[in-house]
């Protein structure tokens, strides 16, 4: 449980972090460290240089930007839980952050780290997908915005380039949103998680734990758009999914949970 040796660089700015990433192809960004450090201890991750973003307080904020809410990538889960702007304009993000891990994880882990880590069982990525969030990345060639629909490219893989820093997440104002999570213990990752939101009168549904990435549940969305009720729409929950089988549960069990939780989420929405 001891990581391989590495160098440590404390980033003084986002540009400094981008430059440090460019100096060594095995360099990695460190945010809250609650996914990366355990992986390093198991030697699944062996970065040569850790570029620590932890002092960049300019990336910790939640602000109302007109029709969207802008969230700095280093905003911790605990800050999301208590943020008054989110509570008023997009409460599903705050309520979901409350379900992440335990208090220690929520006080260190960041929304940007959760998104960049792209664990298919993570809670916030599924909610951000159901909100059709935008992710703002900054790299050597400047800034670009990636929509959630094309951000998650595989298990623990994203559209971020090796020299890009995720700097901001933008979510729409969505008074109606629900995230339900089935987990074995309170602090566990989702066996299955279901996010449902209504934005501009369109209902979007997304899963955690039902495939290689967080997934939009397009069959359910289509059924709802055609006037189906919650039970009928939920019967299409497994379309396009590839639920894994592991020690936590079989794929059949996950598919069953998915149907039950989609119906519950739609009933609550
Ligand atoms: P780090 O561990 O610092 O980084 C994770 C990865 O993202 C690294 O590859 C890093 O290079 C990259 N990265 C970080 N920030 C950026 C950035 N700004 N730009 C580009 N790349 C970046 N999560 C859940 O969703 N639900 C749970 O129930 C849950 N339970 C947990 C329980 C425990 C005991 C632990 C240890 C973690 C748990 N987590 C859970 C994970 C938690 O949410 C982590 O905080 C999160 O996944 C990673 O955030 P971090 O800030 O710690 O990132």
mmCIF file of C-alpha atoms and ligand atoms in Angstrom:
data_model
loop_
_atom_site.group_PDB
_atom_site.id
_atom_site.type_symbol
_atom_site.label_atom_id
_atom_site.label_comp_id
_atom_site.label_asym_id
_atom_site.label_seq_id
_atom_site.Cartn_x
_atom_site.Cartn_y
_atom_site.Cartn_z
ATOM 1 C CA UNK A 1 0.000 0.000 0.000
ATOM 2 C CA UNK A 2 2.929 2.340 -0.667
ATOM 3 C CA UNK A 3 2.860 4.284 -3.942
ATOM 4 C CA UNK A 4 5.738 4.139 -6.423
ATOM 5 C CA UNK A 5 8.003 7.178 -6.079
ATOM 6 C CA UNK A 6 6.953 10.380 -7.810
ATOM 7 C CA UNK A 7 7.857 14.043 -7.988
ATOM 8 C CA UNK A 8 5.513 16.661 -6.608
ATOM 9 C CA UNK A 9 4.674 20.005 -8.219
ATOM 10 C CA UNK A 10 2.279 22.443 -6.567
ATOM 11 C CA UNK A 11 0.570 24.358 -9.377
ATOM 12 C CA UNK A 12 0.567 28.138 -8.906
ATOM 13 C CA UNK A 13 -2.052 28.666 -11.625
ATOM 14 C CA UNK A 14 -3.988 26.699 -14.240
ATOM 15 C CA UNK A 15 -1.425 27.746 -16.862
ATOM 16 C CA UNK A 16 1.384 26.529 -14.607
ATOM 17 C CA UNK A 17 -0.414 23.159 -14.275
ATOM 18 C CA UNK A 18 -0.774 22.895 -18.072
ATOM 19 C CA UNK A 19 2.918 23.654 -18.498
ATOM 20 C CA UNK A 20 3.886 21.058 -15.882
ATOM 21 C CA UNK A 21 1.731 18.433 -17.650
ATOM 22 C CA UNK A 22 3.590 19.219 -20.872
ATOM 23 C CA UNK A 23 7.005 18.592 -19.318
ATOM 24 C CA UNK A 24 6.373 14.884 -18.603
ATOM 25 C CA UNK A 25 3.923 12.589 -20.373
ATOM 26 C CA UNK A 26 3.408 10.539 -17.200
ATOM 27 C CA UNK A 27 2.482 13.586 -15.088
ATOM 28 C CA UNK A 28 -0.996 13.571 -13.534
ATOM 29 C CA UNK A 29 -3.205 16.172 -11.938
ATOM 30 C CA UNK A 30 -4.115 15.835 -8.275
ATOM 31 C CA UNK A 31 -7.341 17.425 -6.955
ATOM 32 C CA UNK A 32 -8.912 15.952 -3.792
ATOM 33 C CA UNK A 33 -6.819 12.780 -4.130
ATOM 34 C CA UNK A 34 -9.691 10.501 -3.096
ATOM 35 C CA UNK A 35 -9.595 8.430 -6.281
ATOM 36 C CA UNK A 36 -6.021 8.961 -7.464
ATOM 37 C CA UNK A 37 -4.167 8.343 -4.188
ATOM 38 C CA UNK A 38 -5.867 4.968 -3.492
ATOM 39 C CA UNK A 39 -5.052 3.947 -7.090
ATOM 40 C CA UNK A 40 -1.428 4.989 -6.534
ATOM 41 C CA UNK A 41 -1.244 3.008 -3.293
ATOM 42 C CA UNK A 42 -2.425 -0.068 -5.201
ATOM 43 C CA UNK A 43 0.069 0.864 -7.967
ATOM 44 C CA UNK A 44 -2.740 0.847 -10.531
ATOM 45 C CA UNK A 45 -1.642 4.457 -11.182
ATOM 46 C CA UNK A 46 2.072 5.294 -11.265
ATOM 47 C CA UNK A 47 2.402 8.963 -12.241
ATOM 48 C CA UNK A 48 5.976 10.245 -12.468
ATOM 49 C CA UNK A 49 4.897 13.739 -11.368
ATOM 50 C CA UNK A 50 1.861 14.802 -9.355
ATOM 51 C CA UNK A 51 0.680 18.268 -10.343
ATOM 52 C CA UNK A 52 -1.307 19.442 -7.337
ATOM 53 C CA UNK A 53 -4.219 21.763 -8.128
ATOM 54 C CA UNK A 54 -5.184 21.951 -4.448
ATOM 55 C CA UNK A 55 -4.145 25.592 -3.870
ATOM 56 C CA UNK A 56 -6.047 26.981 -6.866
ATOM 57 C CA UNK A 57 -8.906 28.509 -4.922
ATOM 58 C CA UNK A 58 -9.965 30.413 -8.050
ATOM 59 C CA UNK A 59 -11.403 27.074 -9.276
ATOM 60 C CA UNK A 60 -13.692 26.721 -6.246
ATOM 61 C CA UNK A 61 -16.967 28.539 -6.860
ATOM 62 C CA UNK A 62 -20.610 28.215 -7.755
ATOM 63 C CA UNK A 63 -22.104 31.200 -9.580
ATOM 64 C CA UNK A 64 -25.252 32.131 -11.392
ATOM 65 C CA UNK A 65 -24.282 32.891 -15.001
ATOM 66 C CA UNK A 66 -27.710 33.849 -16.345
ATOM 67 C CA UNK A 67 -29.372 30.775 -17.820
ATOM 68 C CA UNK A 68 -26.665 28.421 -16.454
ATOM 69 C CA UNK A 69 -24.886 27.746 -13.163
ATOM 70 C CA UNK A 70 -21.079 27.699 -13.400
ATOM 71 C CA UNK A 71 -19.249 25.401 -11.000
ATOM 72 C CA UNK A 72 -15.456 25.575 -10.604
ATOM 73 C CA UNK A 73 -13.828 22.167 -11.079
ATOM 74 C CA UNK A 74 -12.164 22.211 -7.643
ATOM 75 C CA UNK A 75 -15.428 22.785 -5.778
ATOM 76 C CA UNK A 76 -15.660 20.113 -3.119
ATOM 77 C CA UNK A 77 -18.679 17.858 -2.725
ATOM 78 C CA UNK A 78 -19.382 19.371 0.725
ATOM 79 C CA UNK A 79 -19.462 22.878 -0.789
ATOM 80 C CA UNK A 80 -21.993 21.706 -3.382
ATOM 81 C CA UNK A 81 -24.195 20.267 -0.635
ATOM 82 C CA UNK A 82 -24.398 23.619 1.153
ATOM 83 C CA UNK A 83 -24.399 26.028 -1.774
ATOM 84 C CA UNK A 84 -27.376 28.456 -1.821
ATOM 85 C CA UNK A 85 -27.197 29.118 -5.594
ATOM 86 C CA UNK A 86 -27.464 25.405 -6.376
ATOM 87 C CA UNK A 87 -30.149 24.927 -3.756
ATOM 88 C CA UNK A 88 -32.296 27.523 -5.510
ATOM 89 C CA UNK A 89 -31.542 26.826 -9.183
ATOM 90 C CA UNK A 90 -30.341 23.223 -9.545
ATOM 91 C CA UNK A 91 -30.887 21.395 -6.265
ATOM 92 C CA UNK A 92 -30.346 17.910 -7.739
ATOM 93 C CA UNK A 93 -26.574 18.581 -7.866
ATOM 94 C CA UNK A 94 -26.480 19.506 -4.175
ATOM 95 C CA UNK A 95 -28.684 16.567 -3.132
ATOM 96 C CA UNK A 96 -26.530 14.156 -5.146
ATOM 97 C CA UNK A 97 -23.259 15.466 -3.701
ATOM 98 C CA UNK A 98 -24.736 14.650 -0.297
ATOM 99 C CA UNK A 99 -24.819 10.946 -1.299
ATOM 100 C CA UNK A 100 -21.134 10.739 -2.288
ATOM 101 C CA UNK A 101 -19.048 8.596 0.082
ATOM 102 C CA UNK A 102 -18.737 9.755 3.671
ATOM 103 C CA UNK A 103 -18.031 13.188 5.237
ATOM 104 C CA UNK A 104 -14.260 12.808 4.796
ATOM 105 C CA UNK A 105 -14.643 12.037 1.084
ATOM 106 C CA UNK A 106 -17.080 14.925 0.628
ATOM 107 C CA UNK A 107 -14.708 17.368 2.328
ATOM 108 C CA UNK A 108 -11.742 16.457 0.091
ATOM 109 C CA UNK A 109 -13.216 15.131 -3.175
ATOM 110 C CA UNK A 110 -14.056 17.587 -5.952
ATOM 111 C CA UNK A 111 -16.680 17.664 -8.676
ATOM 112 C CA UNK A 112 -13.930 18.044 -11.307
ATOM 113 C CA UNK A 113 -12.054 15.031 -9.946
ATOM 114 C CA UNK A 114 -15.227 12.952 -9.992
ATOM 115 C CA UNK A 115 -15.958 13.928 -13.600
ATOM 116 C CA UNK A 116 -12.351 13.507 -14.838
ATOM 117 C CA UNK A 117 -11.980 10.155 -13.068
ATOM 118 C CA UNK A 118 -15.103 8.949 -14.942
ATOM 119 C CA UNK A 119 -15.889 5.946 -12.787
ATOM 120 C CA UNK A 120 -19.072 4.549 -14.425
ATOM 121 C CA UNK A 121 -20.524 3.949 -10.950
ATOM 122 C CA UNK A 122 -19.986 7.536 -9.741
ATOM 123 C CA UNK A 123 -22.981 9.635 -8.797
ATOM 124 C CA UNK A 124 -22.329 13.150 -10.104
ATOM 125 C CA UNK A 125 -21.378 12.153 -13.690
ATOM 126 C CA UNK A 126 -24.800 10.493 -14.158
ATOM 127 C CA UNK A 127 -26.582 13.597 -12.863
ATOM 128 C CA UNK A 128 -24.472 15.907 -15.037
ATOM 129 C CA UNK A 129 -25.312 13.740 -18.053
ATOM 130 C CA UNK A 130 -29.038 13.948 -17.256
ATOM 131 C CA UNK A 131 -28.632 17.725 -16.994
ATOM 132 C CA UNK A 132 -26.802 17.854 -20.342
ATOM 133 C CA UNK A 133 -24.002 19.791 -18.609
ATOM 134 C CA UNK A 134 -21.059 21.352 -20.433
ATOM 135 C CA UNK A 135 -17.465 20.725 -19.375
ATOM 136 C CA UNK A 136 -14.899 23.468 -19.947
ATOM 137 C CA UNK A 137 -11.334 22.253 -20.503
ATOM 138 C CA UNK A 138 -8.252 24.474 -20.716
ATOM 139 C CA UNK A 139 -5.076 23.294 -22.447
ATOM 140 C CA UNK A 140 -2.049 24.619 -24.337
ATOM 141 C CA UNK A 141 -4.329 25.744 -27.204
ATOM 142 C CA UNK A 142 -6.828 27.583 -25.013
ATOM 143 C CA UNK A 143 -10.315 26.658 -23.809
ATOM 144 C CA UNK A 144 -12.932 24.382 -25.334
ATOM 145 C CA UNK A 145 -16.334 23.198 -24.193
ATOM 146 C CA UNK A 146 -17.335 19.547 -24.360
ATOM 147 C CA UNK A 147 -21.004 18.543 -23.925
ATOM 148 C CA UNK A 148 -21.690 15.780 -21.408
ATOM 149 C CA UNK A 149 -23.082 13.606 -24.220
ATOM 150 C CA UNK A 150 -19.586 13.239 -25.731
ATOM 151 C CA UNK A 151 -17.413 13.674 -22.618
ATOM 152 C CA UNK A 152 -17.457 10.146 -21.149
ATOM 153 C CA UNK A 153 -15.720 7.915 -23.696
ATOM 154 C CA UNK A 154 -15.102 4.678 -21.750
ATOM 155 C CA UNK A 155 -14.580 3.296 -18.274
ATOM 156 C CA UNK A 156 -12.302 5.832 -16.526
ATOM 157 C CA UNK A 157 -11.817 7.608 -19.867
ATOM 158 C CA UNK A 158 -12.933 11.029 -21.006
ATOM 159 C CA UNK A 159 -12.558 13.420 -23.917
ATOM 160 C CA UNK A 160 -9.956 15.403 -21.928
ATOM 161 C CA UNK A 161 -6.548 15.553 -23.601
ATOM 162 C CA UNK A 162 -3.391 14.631 -21.650
ATOM 163 C CA UNK A 163 -2.461 18.313 -21.208
ATOM 164 C CA UNK A 164 -5.937 19.622 -20.454
ATOM 165 C CA UNK A 165 -7.295 20.754 -17.107
ATOM 166 C CA UNK A 166 -11.034 20.617 -16.488
ATOM 167 C CA UNK A 167 -11.750 24.098 -15.158
ATOM 168 C CA UNK A 168 -15.529 24.485 -15.053
ATOM 169 C CA UNK A 169 -18.802 22.585 -15.238
ATOM 170 C CA UNK A 170 -21.924 24.406 -16.470
ATOM 171 C CA UNK A 171 -25.369 23.131 -15.625
ATOM 172 C CA UNK A 172 -28.781 24.470 -16.669
ATOM 173 C CA UNK A 173 -31.265 25.764 -14.147
ATOM 174 C CA UNK A 174 -33.452 22.786 -13.347
ATOM 175 C CA UNK A 175 -35.833 23.029 -10.449
ATOM 176 C CA UNK A 176 -36.991 19.472 -11.064
ATOM 177 C CA UNK A 177 -34.421 16.747 -10.659
ATOM 178 C CA UNK A 178 -34.035 13.510 -8.737
ATOM 179 C CA UNK A 179 -31.127 11.160 -8.141
ATOM 180 C CA UNK A 180 -31.789 7.791 -6.541
ATOM 181 C CA UNK A 181 -28.978 5.463 -5.622
ATOM 182 C CA UNK A 182 -29.025 1.837 -4.601
ATOM 183 C CA UNK A 183 -25.867 0.955 -2.663
ATOM 184 C CA UNK A 184 -25.019 -1.850 -0.256
ATOM 185 C CA UNK A 185 -23.792 0.521 2.458
ATOM 186 C CA UNK A 186 -24.397 4.246 2.944
ATOM 187 C CA UNK A 187 -20.906 5.318 1.808
ATOM 188 C CA UNK A 188 -20.637 2.954 -1.192
ATOM 189 C CA UNK A 189 -20.621 3.710 -4.900
ATOM 190 C CA UNK A 190 -23.916 3.068 -6.682
ATOM 191 C CA UNK A 191 -24.816 -0.515 -7.558
ATOM 192 C CA UNK A 192 -27.272 1.351 -9.765
ATOM 193 C CA UNK A 193 -27.984 5.078 -9.722
ATOM 194 C CA UNK A 194 -30.775 6.845 -11.635
ATOM 195 C CA UNK A 195 -30.845 10.563 -12.402
ATOM 196 C CA UNK A 196 -33.982 12.166 -13.830
ATOM 197 C CA UNK A 197 -34.297 15.862 -14.658
ATOM 198 C CA UNK A 198 -36.684 18.196 -16.403
ATOM 199 C CA UNK A 199 -35.024 21.036 -18.330
ATOM 200 C CA UNK A 200 -37.020 23.205 -20.749
ATOM 201 C CA UNK A 201 -39.906 20.746 -20.373
ATOM 202 C CA UNK A 202 -37.800 17.802 -21.653
ATOM 203 C CA UNK A 203 -37.275 14.860 -19.283
ATOM 204 C CA UNK A 204 -33.825 13.283 -19.344
ATOM 205 C CA UNK A 205 -32.817 10.120 -17.559
ATOM 206 C CA UNK A 206 -29.300 8.760 -16.968
ATOM 207 C CA UNK A 207 -27.767 5.794 -15.202
ATOM 208 C CA UNK A 208 -24.725 5.172 -13.038
ATOM 209 C CA UNK A 209 -23.510 1.570 -12.846
ATOM 210 C CA UNK A 210 -25.335 0.261 -15.919
ATOM 211 C CA UNK A 211 -22.499 0.205 -18.452
ATOM 212 C CA UNK A 212 -18.958 1.279 -19.256
ATOM 213 C CA UNK A 213 -19.825 4.969 -18.853
ATOM 214 C CA UNK A 214 -22.680 6.938 -17.333
ATOM 215 C CA UNK A 215 -25.529 6.383 -19.798
ATOM 216 C CA UNK A 216 -28.526 8.335 -21.076
ATOM 217 C CA UNK A 217 -31.634 6.116 -21.018
ATOM 218 C CA UNK A 218 -32.954 7.131 -24.407
ATOM 219 C CA UNK A 219 -35.746 4.519 -24.638
ATOM 220 C CA UNK A 220 -37.300 5.814 -21.434
ATOM 221 C CA UNK A 221 -36.941 9.422 -22.581
ATOM 222 C CA UNK A 222 -38.610 8.594 -25.904
ATOM 223 C CA UNK A 223 -41.486 6.792 -24.191
ATOM 224 C CA UNK A 224 -42.078 9.797 -21.910
ATOM 225 C CA UNK A 225 -41.967 12.217 -24.850
ATOM 226 C CA UNK A 226 -44.668 10.062 -26.515
ATOM 227 C CA UNK A 227 -46.892 10.359 -23.461
ATOM 228 C CA UNK A 228 -46.135 7.087 -21.632
ATOM 229 C CA UNK A 229 -46.627 6.942 -17.875
ATOM 230 C CA UNK A 230 -43.804 6.134 -15.449
ATOM 231 C CA UNK A 231 -44.394 2.358 -15.353
ATOM 232 C CA UNK A 232 -44.619 1.985 -19.137
ATOM 233 C CA UNK A 233 -41.546 4.188 -19.703
ATOM 234 C CA UNK A 234 -39.575 2.322 -17.023
ATOM 235 C CA UNK A 235 -40.182 -0.963 -18.853
ATOM 236 C CA UNK A 236 -37.679 0.316 -21.464
ATOM 237 C CA UNK A 237 -34.955 0.896 -18.835
ATOM 238 C CA UNK A 238 -32.561 -1.788 -20.061
ATOM 239 C CA UNK A 239 -32.432 -0.588 -23.695
ATOM 240 C CA UNK A 240 -28.854 0.312 -24.614
ATOM 241 C CA UNK A 241 -27.411 -0.746 -21.275
ATOM 242 C CA UNK A 242 -24.701 -3.305 -20.482
ATOM 243 C CA UNK A 243 -24.974 -3.797 -16.728
ATOM 244 C CA UNK A 244 -21.876 -5.496 -15.319
ATOM 245 C CA UNK A 245 -21.880 -8.647 -13.198
ATOM 246 C CA UNK A 246 -19.557 -8.479 -10.207
ATOM 247 C CA UNK A 247 -19.367 -9.198 -6.479
ATOM 248 C CA UNK A 248 -21.933 -6.486 -5.813
ATOM 249 C CA UNK A 249 -24.600 -7.949 -8.087
ATOM 250 C CA UNK A 250 -25.367 -9.773 -11.316
ATOM 251 C CA UNK A 251 -26.319 -7.947 -14.502
ATOM 252 C CA UNK A 252 -29.883 -9.329 -14.137
ATOM 253 C CA UNK A 253 -30.087 -7.888 -10.624
ATOM 254 C CA UNK A 254 -28.866 -4.498 -11.864
ATOM 255 C CA UNK A 255 -31.381 -4.537 -14.739
ATOM 256 C CA UNK A 256 -34.156 -5.237 -12.233
ATOM 257 C CA UNK A 257 -32.959 -2.433 -9.928
ATOM 258 C CA UNK A 258 -32.776 -0.088 -12.908
ATOM 259 C CA UNK A 259 -36.447 -0.619 -13.809
ATOM 260 C CA UNK A 260 -37.602 -0.201 -10.209
ATOM 261 C CA UNK A 261 -35.502 2.919 -9.618
ATOM 262 C CA UNK A 262 -36.414 4.568 -12.939
ATOM 263 C CA UNK A 263 -40.093 4.226 -12.069
ATOM 264 C CA UNK A 264 -39.489 5.593 -8.566
ATOM 265 C CA UNK A 265 -37.459 8.521 -9.900
ATOM 266 C CA UNK A 266 -40.139 9.385 -12.478
ATOM 267 C CA UNK A 267 -42.864 9.155 -9.820
ATOM 268 C CA UNK A 268 -40.890 11.595 -7.641
ATOM 269 C CA UNK A 269 -39.979 14.024 -10.432
HETATM 270 P P1 LIG B 1 -8.498 12.959 -7.570
HETATM 271 O O1 LIG B 1 -8.463 11.656 -6.890
HETATM 272 O O2 LIG B 1 -7.508 13.977 -7.127
HETATM 273 O O3 LIG B 1 -8.315 12.754 -9.143
HETATM 274 C C1 LIG B 1 -9.056 11.764 -9.831
HETATM 275 C C2 LIG B 1 -8.651 11.766 -11.315
HETATM 276 O O4 LIG B 1 -9.117 12.945 -11.956
HETATM 277 C C3 LIG B 1 -7.139 11.751 -11.535
HETATM 278 O O5 LIG B 1 -6.871 11.011 -12.700
HETATM 279 C C4 LIG B 1 -6.798 13.217 -11.760
HETATM 280 O O6 LIG B 1 -5.631 13.369 -12.556
HETATM 281 C C5 LIG B 1 -8.044 13.710 -12.494
HETATM 282 N N1 LIG B 1 -8.366 15.115 -12.226
HETATM 283 C C6 LIG B 1 -8.720 15.644 -11.026
HETATM 284 N N2 LIG B 1 -9.060 16.936 -11.170
HETATM 285 C C7 LIG B 1 -8.916 17.222 -12.487
HETATM 286 C C8 LIG B 1 -9.139 18.395 -13.264
HETATM 287 N N3 LIG B 1 -9.576 19.546 -12.713
HETATM 288 N N4 LIG B 1 -8.896 18.350 -14.599
HETATM 289 C C9 LIG B 1 -8.475 17.192 -15.186
HETATM 290 N N5 LIG B 1 -8.253 16.041 -14.500
HETATM 291 C C10 LIG B 1 -8.475 16.067 -13.168
HETATM 292 N N6 LIG B 1 -17.708 8.779 -5.597
HETATM 293 C C11 LIG B 1 -19.013 8.683 -5.883
HETATM 294 O O7 LIG B 1 -19.449 9.178 -6.910
HETATM 295 N N7 LIG B 1 -19.897 8.041 -5.043
HETATM 296 C C12 LIG B 1 -19.493 7.461 -3.883
HETATM 297 O O8 LIG B 1 -20.308 6.931 -3.140
HETATM 298 C C13 LIG B 1 -18.113 7.523 -3.573
HETATM 299 N N8 LIG B 1 -17.644 6.940 -2.443
HETATM 300 C C14 LIG B 1 -16.329 7.019 -2.162
HETATM 301 C C15 LIG B 1 -15.861 6.393 -1.003
HETATM 302 C C16 LIG B 1 -14.521 6.422 -0.700
HETATM 303 C C17 LIG B 1 -14.047 5.725 0.546
HETATM 304 C C18 LIG B 1 -13.607 7.117 -1.540
HETATM 305 C C19 LIG B 1 -12.138 7.189 -1.217
HETATM 306 C C20 LIG B 1 -14.046 7.767 -2.683
HETATM 307 C C21 LIG B 1 -15.415 7.719 -3.012
HETATM 308 N N9 LIG B 1 -15.899 8.319 -4.159
HETATM 309 C C22 LIG B 1 -17.234 8.210 -4.465
HETATM 310 C C23 LIG B 1 -15.001 9.050 -5.090
HETATM 311 C C24 LIG B 1 -15.007 10.530 -4.743
HETATM 312 O O9 LIG B 1 -16.151 11.139 -5.279
HETATM 313 C C25 LIG B 1 -13.771 11.222 -5.311
HETATM 314 O O10 LIG B 1 -13.667 12.418 -4.636
HETATM 315 C C26 LIG B 1 -13.806 11.550 -6.786
HETATM 316 O O11 LIG B 1 -14.048 10.429 -7.594
HETATM 317 C C27 LIG B 1 -12.476 12.071 -7.272
HETATM 318 O O12 LIG B 1 -12.341 13.396 -6.910
HETATM 319 P P2 LIG B 1 -10.971 13.933 -6.357
HETATM 320 O O13 LIG B 1 -11.088 15.407 -6.292
HETATM 321 O O14 LIG B 1 -10.618 13.224 -5.119
HETATM 322 O O15 LIG B 1 -9.962 13.568 -7.571
#
